[in-house]
Coordinates of C-alpha atoms and ligand atoms in Angstrom, one line a residue:
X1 CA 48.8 -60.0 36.7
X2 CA 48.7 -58.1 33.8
X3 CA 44.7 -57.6 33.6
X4 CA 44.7 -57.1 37.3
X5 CA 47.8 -54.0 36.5
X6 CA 45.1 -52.9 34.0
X7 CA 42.0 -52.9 35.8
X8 CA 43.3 -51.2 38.9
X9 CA 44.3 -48.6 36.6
X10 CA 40.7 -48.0 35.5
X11 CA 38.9 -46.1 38.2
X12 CA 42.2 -43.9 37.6
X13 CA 41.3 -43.2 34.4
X14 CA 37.5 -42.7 35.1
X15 CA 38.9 -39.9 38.1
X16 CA 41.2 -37.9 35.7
X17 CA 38.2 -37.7 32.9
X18 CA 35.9 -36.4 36.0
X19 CA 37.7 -32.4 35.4
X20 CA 36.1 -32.5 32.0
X21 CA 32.4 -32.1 34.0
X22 CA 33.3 -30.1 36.9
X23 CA 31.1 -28.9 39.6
X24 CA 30.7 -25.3 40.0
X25 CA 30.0 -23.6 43.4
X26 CA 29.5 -19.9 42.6
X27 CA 29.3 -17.3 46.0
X28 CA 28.1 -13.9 44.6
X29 CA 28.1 -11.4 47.9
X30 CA 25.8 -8.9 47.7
X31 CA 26.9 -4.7 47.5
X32 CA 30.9 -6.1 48.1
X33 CA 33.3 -3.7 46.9
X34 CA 36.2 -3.6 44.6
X35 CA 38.7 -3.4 47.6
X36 CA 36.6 -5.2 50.2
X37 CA 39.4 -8.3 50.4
X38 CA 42.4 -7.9 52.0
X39 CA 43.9 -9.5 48.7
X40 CA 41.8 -6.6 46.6
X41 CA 43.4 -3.8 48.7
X42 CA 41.5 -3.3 52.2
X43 CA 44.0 -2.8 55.1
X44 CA 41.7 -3.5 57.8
X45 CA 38.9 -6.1 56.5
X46 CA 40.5 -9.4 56.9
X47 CA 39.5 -12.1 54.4
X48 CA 42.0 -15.0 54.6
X49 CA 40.0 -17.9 53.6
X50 CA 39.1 -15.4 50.1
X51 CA 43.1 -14.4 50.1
X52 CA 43.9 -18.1 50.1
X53 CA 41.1 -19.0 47.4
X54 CA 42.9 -15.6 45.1
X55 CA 46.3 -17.2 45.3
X56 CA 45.5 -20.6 44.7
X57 CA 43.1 -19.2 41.9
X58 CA 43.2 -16.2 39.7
X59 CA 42.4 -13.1 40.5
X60 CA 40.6 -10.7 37.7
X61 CA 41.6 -7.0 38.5
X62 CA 39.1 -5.2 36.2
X63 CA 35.7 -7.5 36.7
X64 CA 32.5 -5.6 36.2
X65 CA 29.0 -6.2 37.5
X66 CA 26.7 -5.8 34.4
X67 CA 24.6 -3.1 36.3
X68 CA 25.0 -0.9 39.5
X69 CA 22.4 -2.3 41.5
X70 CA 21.4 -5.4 42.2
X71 CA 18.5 -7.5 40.6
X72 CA 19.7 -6.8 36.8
X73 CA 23.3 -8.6 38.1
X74 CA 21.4 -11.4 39.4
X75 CA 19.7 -12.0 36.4
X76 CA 22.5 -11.8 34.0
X77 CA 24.5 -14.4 35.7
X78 CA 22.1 -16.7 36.0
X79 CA 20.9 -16.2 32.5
X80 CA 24.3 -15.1 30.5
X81 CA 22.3 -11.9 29.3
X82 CA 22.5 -8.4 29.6
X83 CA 20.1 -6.9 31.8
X84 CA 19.4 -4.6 28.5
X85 CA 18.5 -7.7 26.4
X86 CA 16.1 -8.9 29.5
X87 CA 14.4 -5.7 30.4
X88 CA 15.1 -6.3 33.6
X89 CA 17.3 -2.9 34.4
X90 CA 16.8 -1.7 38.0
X91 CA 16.5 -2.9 41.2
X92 CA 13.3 -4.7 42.1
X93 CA 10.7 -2.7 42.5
X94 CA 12.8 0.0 41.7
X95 CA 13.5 3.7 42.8
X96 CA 10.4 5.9 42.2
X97 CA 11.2 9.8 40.5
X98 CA 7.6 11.0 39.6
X99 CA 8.8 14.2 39.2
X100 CA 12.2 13.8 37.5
X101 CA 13.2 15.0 33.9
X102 CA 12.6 11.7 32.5
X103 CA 10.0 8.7 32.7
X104 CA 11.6 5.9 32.7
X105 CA 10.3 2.6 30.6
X106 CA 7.9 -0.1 31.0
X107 CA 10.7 -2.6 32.7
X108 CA 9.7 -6.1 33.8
X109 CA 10.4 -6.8 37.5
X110 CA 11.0 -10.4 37.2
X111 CA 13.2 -13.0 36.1
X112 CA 11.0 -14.0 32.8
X113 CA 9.9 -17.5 32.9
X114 CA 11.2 -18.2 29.4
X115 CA 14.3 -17.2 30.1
X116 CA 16.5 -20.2 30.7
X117 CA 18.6 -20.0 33.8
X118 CA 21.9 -21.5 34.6
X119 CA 20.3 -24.2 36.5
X120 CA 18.2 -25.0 33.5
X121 CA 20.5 -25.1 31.1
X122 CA 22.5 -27.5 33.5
X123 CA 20.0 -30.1 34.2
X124 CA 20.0 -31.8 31.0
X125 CA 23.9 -32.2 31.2
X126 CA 22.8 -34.6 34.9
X127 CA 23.5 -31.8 37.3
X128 CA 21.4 -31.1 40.6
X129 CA 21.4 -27.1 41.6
X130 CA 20.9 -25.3 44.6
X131 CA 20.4 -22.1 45.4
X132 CA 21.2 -20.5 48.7
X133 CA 20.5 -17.1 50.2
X134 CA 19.1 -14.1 47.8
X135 CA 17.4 -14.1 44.8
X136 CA 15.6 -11.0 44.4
X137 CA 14.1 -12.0 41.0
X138 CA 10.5 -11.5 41.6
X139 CA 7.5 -13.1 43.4
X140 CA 6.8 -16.0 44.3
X141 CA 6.0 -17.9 40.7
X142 CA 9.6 -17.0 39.9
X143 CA 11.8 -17.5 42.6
X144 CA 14.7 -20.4 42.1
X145 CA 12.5 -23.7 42.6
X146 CA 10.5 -22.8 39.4
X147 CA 13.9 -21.7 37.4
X148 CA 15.7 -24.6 37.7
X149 CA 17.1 -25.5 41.1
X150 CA 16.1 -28.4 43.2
X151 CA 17.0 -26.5 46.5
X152 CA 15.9 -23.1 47.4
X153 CA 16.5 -22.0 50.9
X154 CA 16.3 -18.2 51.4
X155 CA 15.7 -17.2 47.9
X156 CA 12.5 -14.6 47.6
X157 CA 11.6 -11.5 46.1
X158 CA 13.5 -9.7 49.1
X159 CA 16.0 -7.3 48.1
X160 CA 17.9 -7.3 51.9
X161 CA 16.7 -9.6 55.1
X162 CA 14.9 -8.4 57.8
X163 CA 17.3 -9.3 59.9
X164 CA 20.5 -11.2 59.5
X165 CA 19.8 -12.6 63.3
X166 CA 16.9 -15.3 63.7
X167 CA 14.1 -15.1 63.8
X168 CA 15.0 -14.0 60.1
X169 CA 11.2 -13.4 58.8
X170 CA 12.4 -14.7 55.5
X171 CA 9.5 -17.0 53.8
X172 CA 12.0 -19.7 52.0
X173 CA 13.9 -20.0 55.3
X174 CA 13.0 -22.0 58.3
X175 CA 14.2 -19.8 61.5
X176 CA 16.8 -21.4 63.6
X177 CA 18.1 -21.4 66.8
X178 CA 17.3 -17.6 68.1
X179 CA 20.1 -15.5 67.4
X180 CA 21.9 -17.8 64.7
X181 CA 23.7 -15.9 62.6
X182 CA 22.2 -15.3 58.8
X183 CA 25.7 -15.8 56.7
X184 CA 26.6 -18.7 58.8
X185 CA 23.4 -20.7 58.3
X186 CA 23.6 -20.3 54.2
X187 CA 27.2 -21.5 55.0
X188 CA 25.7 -24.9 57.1
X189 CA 23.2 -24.7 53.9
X190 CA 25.4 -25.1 51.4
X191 CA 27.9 -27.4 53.3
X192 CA 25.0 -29.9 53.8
X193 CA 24.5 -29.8 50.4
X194 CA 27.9 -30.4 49.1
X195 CA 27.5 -33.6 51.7
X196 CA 24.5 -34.8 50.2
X197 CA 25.1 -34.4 46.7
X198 CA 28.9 -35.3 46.3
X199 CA 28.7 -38.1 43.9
X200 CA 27.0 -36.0 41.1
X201 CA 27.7 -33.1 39.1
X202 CA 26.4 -30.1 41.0
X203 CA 26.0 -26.0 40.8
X204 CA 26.0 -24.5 44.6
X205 CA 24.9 -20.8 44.3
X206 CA 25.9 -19.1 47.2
X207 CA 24.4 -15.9 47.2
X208 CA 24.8 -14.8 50.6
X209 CA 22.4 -11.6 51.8
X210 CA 25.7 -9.9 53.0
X211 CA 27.1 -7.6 53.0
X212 CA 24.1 -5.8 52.3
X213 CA 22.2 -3.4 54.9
X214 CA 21.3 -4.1 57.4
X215 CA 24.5 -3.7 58.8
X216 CA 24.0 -6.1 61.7
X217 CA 27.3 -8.5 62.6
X218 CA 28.5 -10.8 65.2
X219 CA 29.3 -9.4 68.5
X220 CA 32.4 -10.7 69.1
X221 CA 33.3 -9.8 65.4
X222 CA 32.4 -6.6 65.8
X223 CA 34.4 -5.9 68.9
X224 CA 37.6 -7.4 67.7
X225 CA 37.5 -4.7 64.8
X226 CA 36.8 -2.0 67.0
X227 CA 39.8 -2.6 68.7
X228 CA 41.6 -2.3 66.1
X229 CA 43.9 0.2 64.1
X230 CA 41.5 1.8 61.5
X231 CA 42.2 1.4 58.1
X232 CA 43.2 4.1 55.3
X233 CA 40.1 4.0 53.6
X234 CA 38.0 1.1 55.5
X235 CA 36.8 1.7 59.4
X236 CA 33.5 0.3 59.9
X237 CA 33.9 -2.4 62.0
X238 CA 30.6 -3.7 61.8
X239 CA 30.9 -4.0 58.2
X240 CA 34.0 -5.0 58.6
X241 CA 32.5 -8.3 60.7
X242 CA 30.1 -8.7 58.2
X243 CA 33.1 -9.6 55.3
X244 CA 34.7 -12.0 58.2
X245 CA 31.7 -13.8 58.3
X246 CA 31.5 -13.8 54.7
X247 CA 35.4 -15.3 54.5
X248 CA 34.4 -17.2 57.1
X249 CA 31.8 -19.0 55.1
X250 CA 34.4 -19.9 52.1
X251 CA 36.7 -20.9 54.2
X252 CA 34.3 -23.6 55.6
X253 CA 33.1 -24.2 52.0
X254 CA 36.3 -24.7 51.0
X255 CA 37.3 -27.0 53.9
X256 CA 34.3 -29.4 53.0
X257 CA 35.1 -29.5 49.1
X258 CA 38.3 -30.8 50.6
X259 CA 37.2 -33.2 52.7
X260 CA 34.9 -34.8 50.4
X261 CA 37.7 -35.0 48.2
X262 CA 36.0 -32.5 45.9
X263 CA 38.3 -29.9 45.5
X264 CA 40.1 -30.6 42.6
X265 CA 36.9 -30.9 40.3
X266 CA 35.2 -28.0 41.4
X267 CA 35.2 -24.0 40.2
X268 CA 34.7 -21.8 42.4
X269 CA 33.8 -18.5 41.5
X270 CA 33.3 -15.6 44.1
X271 CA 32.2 -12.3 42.8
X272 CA 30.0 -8.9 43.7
X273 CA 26.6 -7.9 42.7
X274 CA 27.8 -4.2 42.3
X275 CA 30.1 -1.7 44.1
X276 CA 29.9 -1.0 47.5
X277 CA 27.8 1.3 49.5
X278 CA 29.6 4.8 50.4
X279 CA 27.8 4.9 53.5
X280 CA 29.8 1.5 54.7
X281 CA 32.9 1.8 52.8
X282 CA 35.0 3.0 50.1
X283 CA 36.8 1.7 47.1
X284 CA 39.5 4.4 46.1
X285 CA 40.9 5.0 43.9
X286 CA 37.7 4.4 42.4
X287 CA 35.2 7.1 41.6
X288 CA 31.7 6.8 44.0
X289 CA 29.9 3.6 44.6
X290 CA 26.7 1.6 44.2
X291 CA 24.3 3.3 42.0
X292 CA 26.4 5.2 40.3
X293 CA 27.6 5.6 36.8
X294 CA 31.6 5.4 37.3
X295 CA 33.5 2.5 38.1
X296 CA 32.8 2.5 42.1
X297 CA 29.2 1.2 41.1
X298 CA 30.1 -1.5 38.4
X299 CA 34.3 -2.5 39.0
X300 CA 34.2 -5.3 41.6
X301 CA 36.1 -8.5 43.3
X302 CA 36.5 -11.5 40.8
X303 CA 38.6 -14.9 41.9
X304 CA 38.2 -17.8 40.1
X305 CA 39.8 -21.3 41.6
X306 CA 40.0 -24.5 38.9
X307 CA 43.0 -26.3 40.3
X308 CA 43.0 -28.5 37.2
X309 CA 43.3 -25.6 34.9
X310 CA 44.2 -22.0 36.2
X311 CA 47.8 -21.7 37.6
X312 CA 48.0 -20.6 41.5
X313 CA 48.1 -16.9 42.0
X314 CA 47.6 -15.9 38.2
X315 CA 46.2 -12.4 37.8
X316 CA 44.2 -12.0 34.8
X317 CA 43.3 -7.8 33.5
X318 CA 41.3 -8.4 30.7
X319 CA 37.9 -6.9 31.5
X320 CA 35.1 -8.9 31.7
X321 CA 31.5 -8.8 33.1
X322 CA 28.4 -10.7 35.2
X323 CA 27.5 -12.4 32.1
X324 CA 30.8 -14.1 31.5
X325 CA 30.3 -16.0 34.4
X326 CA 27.6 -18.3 33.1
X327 CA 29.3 -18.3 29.9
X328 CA 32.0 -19.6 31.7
X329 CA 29.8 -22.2 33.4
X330 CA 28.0 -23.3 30.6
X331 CA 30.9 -24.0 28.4
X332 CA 33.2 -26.2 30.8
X333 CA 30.1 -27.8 32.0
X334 CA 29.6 -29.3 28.6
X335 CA 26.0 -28.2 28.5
X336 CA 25.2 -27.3 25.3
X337 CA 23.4 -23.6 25.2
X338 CA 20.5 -23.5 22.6
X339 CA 22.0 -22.3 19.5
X340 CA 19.4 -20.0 18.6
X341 CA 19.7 -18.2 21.8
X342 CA 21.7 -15.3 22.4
X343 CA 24.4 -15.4 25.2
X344 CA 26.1 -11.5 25.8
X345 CA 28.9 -13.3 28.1
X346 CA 31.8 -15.4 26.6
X347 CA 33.5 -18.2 28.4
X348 CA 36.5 -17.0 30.0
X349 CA 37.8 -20.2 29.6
X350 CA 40.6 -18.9 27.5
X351 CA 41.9 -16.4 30.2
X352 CA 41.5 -19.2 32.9
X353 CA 43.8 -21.3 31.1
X354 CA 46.0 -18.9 29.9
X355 CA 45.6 -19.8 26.2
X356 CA 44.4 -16.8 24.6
X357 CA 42.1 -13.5 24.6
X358 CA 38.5 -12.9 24.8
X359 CA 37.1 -11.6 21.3
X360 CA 35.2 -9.0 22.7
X361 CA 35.6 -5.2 21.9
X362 CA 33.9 -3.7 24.6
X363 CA 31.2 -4.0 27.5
X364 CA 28.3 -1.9 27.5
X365 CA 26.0 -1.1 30.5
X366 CA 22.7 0.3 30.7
X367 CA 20.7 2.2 33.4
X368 CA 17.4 3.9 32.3
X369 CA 16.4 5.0 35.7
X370 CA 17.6 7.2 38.7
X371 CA 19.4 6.2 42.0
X372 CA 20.0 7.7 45.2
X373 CA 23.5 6.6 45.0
X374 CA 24.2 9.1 41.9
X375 CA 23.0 7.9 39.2
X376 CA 20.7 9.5 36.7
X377 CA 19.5 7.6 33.4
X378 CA 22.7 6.5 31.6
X379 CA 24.3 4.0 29.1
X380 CA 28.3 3.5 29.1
X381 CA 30.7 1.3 27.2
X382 CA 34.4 0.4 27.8
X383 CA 36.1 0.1 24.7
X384 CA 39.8 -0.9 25.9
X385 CA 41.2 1.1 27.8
X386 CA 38.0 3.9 26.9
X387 CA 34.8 4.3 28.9
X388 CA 32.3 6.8 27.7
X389 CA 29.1 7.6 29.6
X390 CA 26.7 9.0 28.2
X391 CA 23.6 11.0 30.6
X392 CA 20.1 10.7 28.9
X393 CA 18.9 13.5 31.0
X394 CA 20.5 15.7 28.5
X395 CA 22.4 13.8 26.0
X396 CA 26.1 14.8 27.7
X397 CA 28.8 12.4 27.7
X398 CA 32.1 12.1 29.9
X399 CA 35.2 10.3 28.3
X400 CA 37.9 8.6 30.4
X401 CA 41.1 6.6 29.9
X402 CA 41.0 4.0 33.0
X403 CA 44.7 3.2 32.7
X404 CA 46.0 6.7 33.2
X405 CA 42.5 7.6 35.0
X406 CA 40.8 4.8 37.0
X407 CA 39.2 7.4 39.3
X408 CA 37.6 9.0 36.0
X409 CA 39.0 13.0 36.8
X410 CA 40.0 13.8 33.8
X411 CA 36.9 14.2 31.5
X412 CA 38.2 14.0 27.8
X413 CA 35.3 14.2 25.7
X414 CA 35.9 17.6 24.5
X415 CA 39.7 16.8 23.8
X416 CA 39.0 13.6 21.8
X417 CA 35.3 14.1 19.8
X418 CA 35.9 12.2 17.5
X419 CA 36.4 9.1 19.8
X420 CA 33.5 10.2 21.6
X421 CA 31.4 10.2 18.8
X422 CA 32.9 6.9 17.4
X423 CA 31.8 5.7 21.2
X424 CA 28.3 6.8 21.7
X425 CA 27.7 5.7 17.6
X426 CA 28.9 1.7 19.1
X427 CA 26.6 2.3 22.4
X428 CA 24.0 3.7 20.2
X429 CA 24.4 0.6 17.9
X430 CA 24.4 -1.9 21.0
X431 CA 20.8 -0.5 22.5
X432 CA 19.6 -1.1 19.4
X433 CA 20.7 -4.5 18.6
X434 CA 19.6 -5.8 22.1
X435 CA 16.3 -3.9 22.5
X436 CA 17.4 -1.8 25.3
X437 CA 14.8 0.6 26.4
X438 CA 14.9 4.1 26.5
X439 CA 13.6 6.5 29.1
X440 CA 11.3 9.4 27.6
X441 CA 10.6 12.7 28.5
X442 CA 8.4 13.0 31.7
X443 CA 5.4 15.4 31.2
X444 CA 5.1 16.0 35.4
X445 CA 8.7 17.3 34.6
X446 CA 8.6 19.6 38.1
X447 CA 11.5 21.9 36.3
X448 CA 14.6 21.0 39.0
Ligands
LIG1 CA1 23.5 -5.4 45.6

């Protein structure tokens, strides 16, 4: 009786040590921004599959993407780099300015081979990845079946789809049905591969192509936000369908880890790639948007769900940055990172379970090129509750307070120099140690 008592207490034991190797599924939406969630702020976008993952989860107020645009993000979280470190600083191929006051560097425009992604670092520790919707990491010799994942199904060197109805016209993606709807086939994607691959340790990266232009939704989606009330900041109802679909895609991603029983040993980590486009919505009080230097282009939605570890509805305000992310992954996946390699994220394991800080002093971003959406050549650092930017173009820099000033107003660089000083010496320090490139002067300089 006794041995029976103990061996039907085994496979209990073998479940409870299964949270020490979790699964990870990790949806990063593309241009999303900071108050695009009902439970970030929006009054008329309705998210209530994300607004049920936030308060079963923890929410992180002040997440940053580690650039403005797109392709450097990408390629810090699935390396736990800065884009500086990589090279890799603009989106791919980039915004041409032949004309404009400075050149900007030789940067590569694609995810280097020797770089080792998340999925890499992952396989040794027995886990199977897939990757599901964008990549945007370069052509084909280095999209996501030759870094690491087993499953690749939408992932090229696209930057948006040609259409988010089928036929898509995407290379890694069969067509379905005409008219099938692009978000909701990466959601069928990744549900049939948590079926398939339930009984191992697995990373699903969800990186759906929305909410990215196209702006191109479901009809009856479309029309249900149209009749309604708009919102303070938020009334694009086409947009506003894309997000449902979006939340609609968790929701049924969260369903299936549920119903395979999966739930409880699985992170799931939902983020943005940047801020959102002005052109399809705002985030006040935030100053301007995607490709821009302020926090519009870089602040953006974090949740985090670990039921074995983070306490429902936490809210976590430490700031923290794309690179975290893998940190995060790597270290309660129990891969070991190579210890001569250089990580710029930490694991915000700490925050997650409430038992302590990040030792980090301050973030650092870094933008040597120019962008329709604002930006002109430019490296910033946040330094607690301090962000200086500072403008290559001609050496300026702007100095804000985010907790008295999160829409960056008040411009204190002349009142405090010395801490502006003491800032651009730490950004200046920071290029340097990571190799950042600089941006020179152009000699076809056209004078305006
Ligand atoms: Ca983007």
């Amino acid at each position: 009786m006794r041995i029976a008592l103990l061996l039907a207490a085994l496979p209990l034991v073998a479940s409870q040590a299964r949270p020490e190797t979790p699964n990870f599924v990790l949806f990063l939406i593309d241009d999303l921004g900071w108050t695009d969630l009902a439970c970030f702020g929006s009054d008329f976008y309705e998210t209530p599959h994300l607004d049920r993952l936030a308060a079963a989860g923890m929410k992180f107020t002040q997440a940053y993407s580690a650039c403005t645009v797109c392709s450097p993000t990408r390629a810090s979280l699935m390396t736990g780099r800065y884009p500086a470190r990589l090279h890799l600083t603009d989106w791919i191929p980039g915004h041409r300015r032949p004309k404009a006051r400075l050149k900007v560097p030789d940067w590569t425009m694609h995810l280097p081979p020797g770089e080792i992604t998340l999925a890499e670092a992952l396989q040794p520790a027995g886990y199977v990845s897939a990757a599901i919707g964008k990549w945007h990491l370069g052509g084909p010799e280095h999209f996501p079946d030759r870094q690491g994942f087993s499953v690749n199904l939408g992932g090229c060197d696209k930057g948006q789809p040609p259409s988010y109805f089928s036929p898509y016209r995407i290379p890694t993606l069969r067509d379905g049905p005409a008219g099938e709807y692009l978000t909701d086939r990466e959601a069928d994607e990744a549900v049939r591969f948590l079926e398939a691959n339930r009984d191992r340790p697995f990373l699903l990266y969800v990186p759906h192509h929305a909410v990215h232009n196209p702006v191109q939704a479901k009809k009856e989606l479309v029309e249900k936000y149209q009749k309604k009330k708009p919102g303070r900041d938020h009334q694009k109802a086409a947009y506003a369908a894309m997000i449902e679909s979006v939340d609609e895609s968790v929701g049924r991603v969260m369903a299936a880890l549920d119903r395979l029983k999966l739930a409880d040993r699985t992170v799931v980590l939902f983020t943005s790639d940047n801020g959102g486009l002005l052109s399809n919505t705002a985030q006040k009080p935030l100053r301007a948007g995607k490709g821009s230097a302020y926090e519009g282009g870089v602040r953006v939605p974090l949740i985090v769900r670990w039921p074995s570890a983070v306490k429902a509805g936490s809210v976590c305000e430490t700031p923290v940055v794309t690179p975290d992310l893998a940190a995060t992954i790597l270290d309660l996946s129990g891969a070991r990172a190579d210890p001569g390699r250089v990580l710029d994220g930490l694991s915000l394991a700490p925050l997650l379970r409430q038992s302590g800080g990040l030792a980090r002093e301050a973030i650092f971003w870094h933008y040597p090129h120019y962008h329709p959406g604002g930006a002109s050549p430019y490296g910033a650092v946040r330094e607690g509750d301090w962000k200086l930017i500072e403008f290559f173009e001609d050496g300026r820099a702007e100095l804000y307070h985010l907790k008295e000033d999160v829409g960056e107003k008040n411009d204190l660089a002349a009142a405090q120099p010395d801490r502006a000083r003491a800032l651009r010496k730490r950004l200046a320090d920071w290029r340097a140690a990571v190799g950042a490139q600089m941006p020179s002067p152009n000699p076809d300089y056209d004078g305006k």
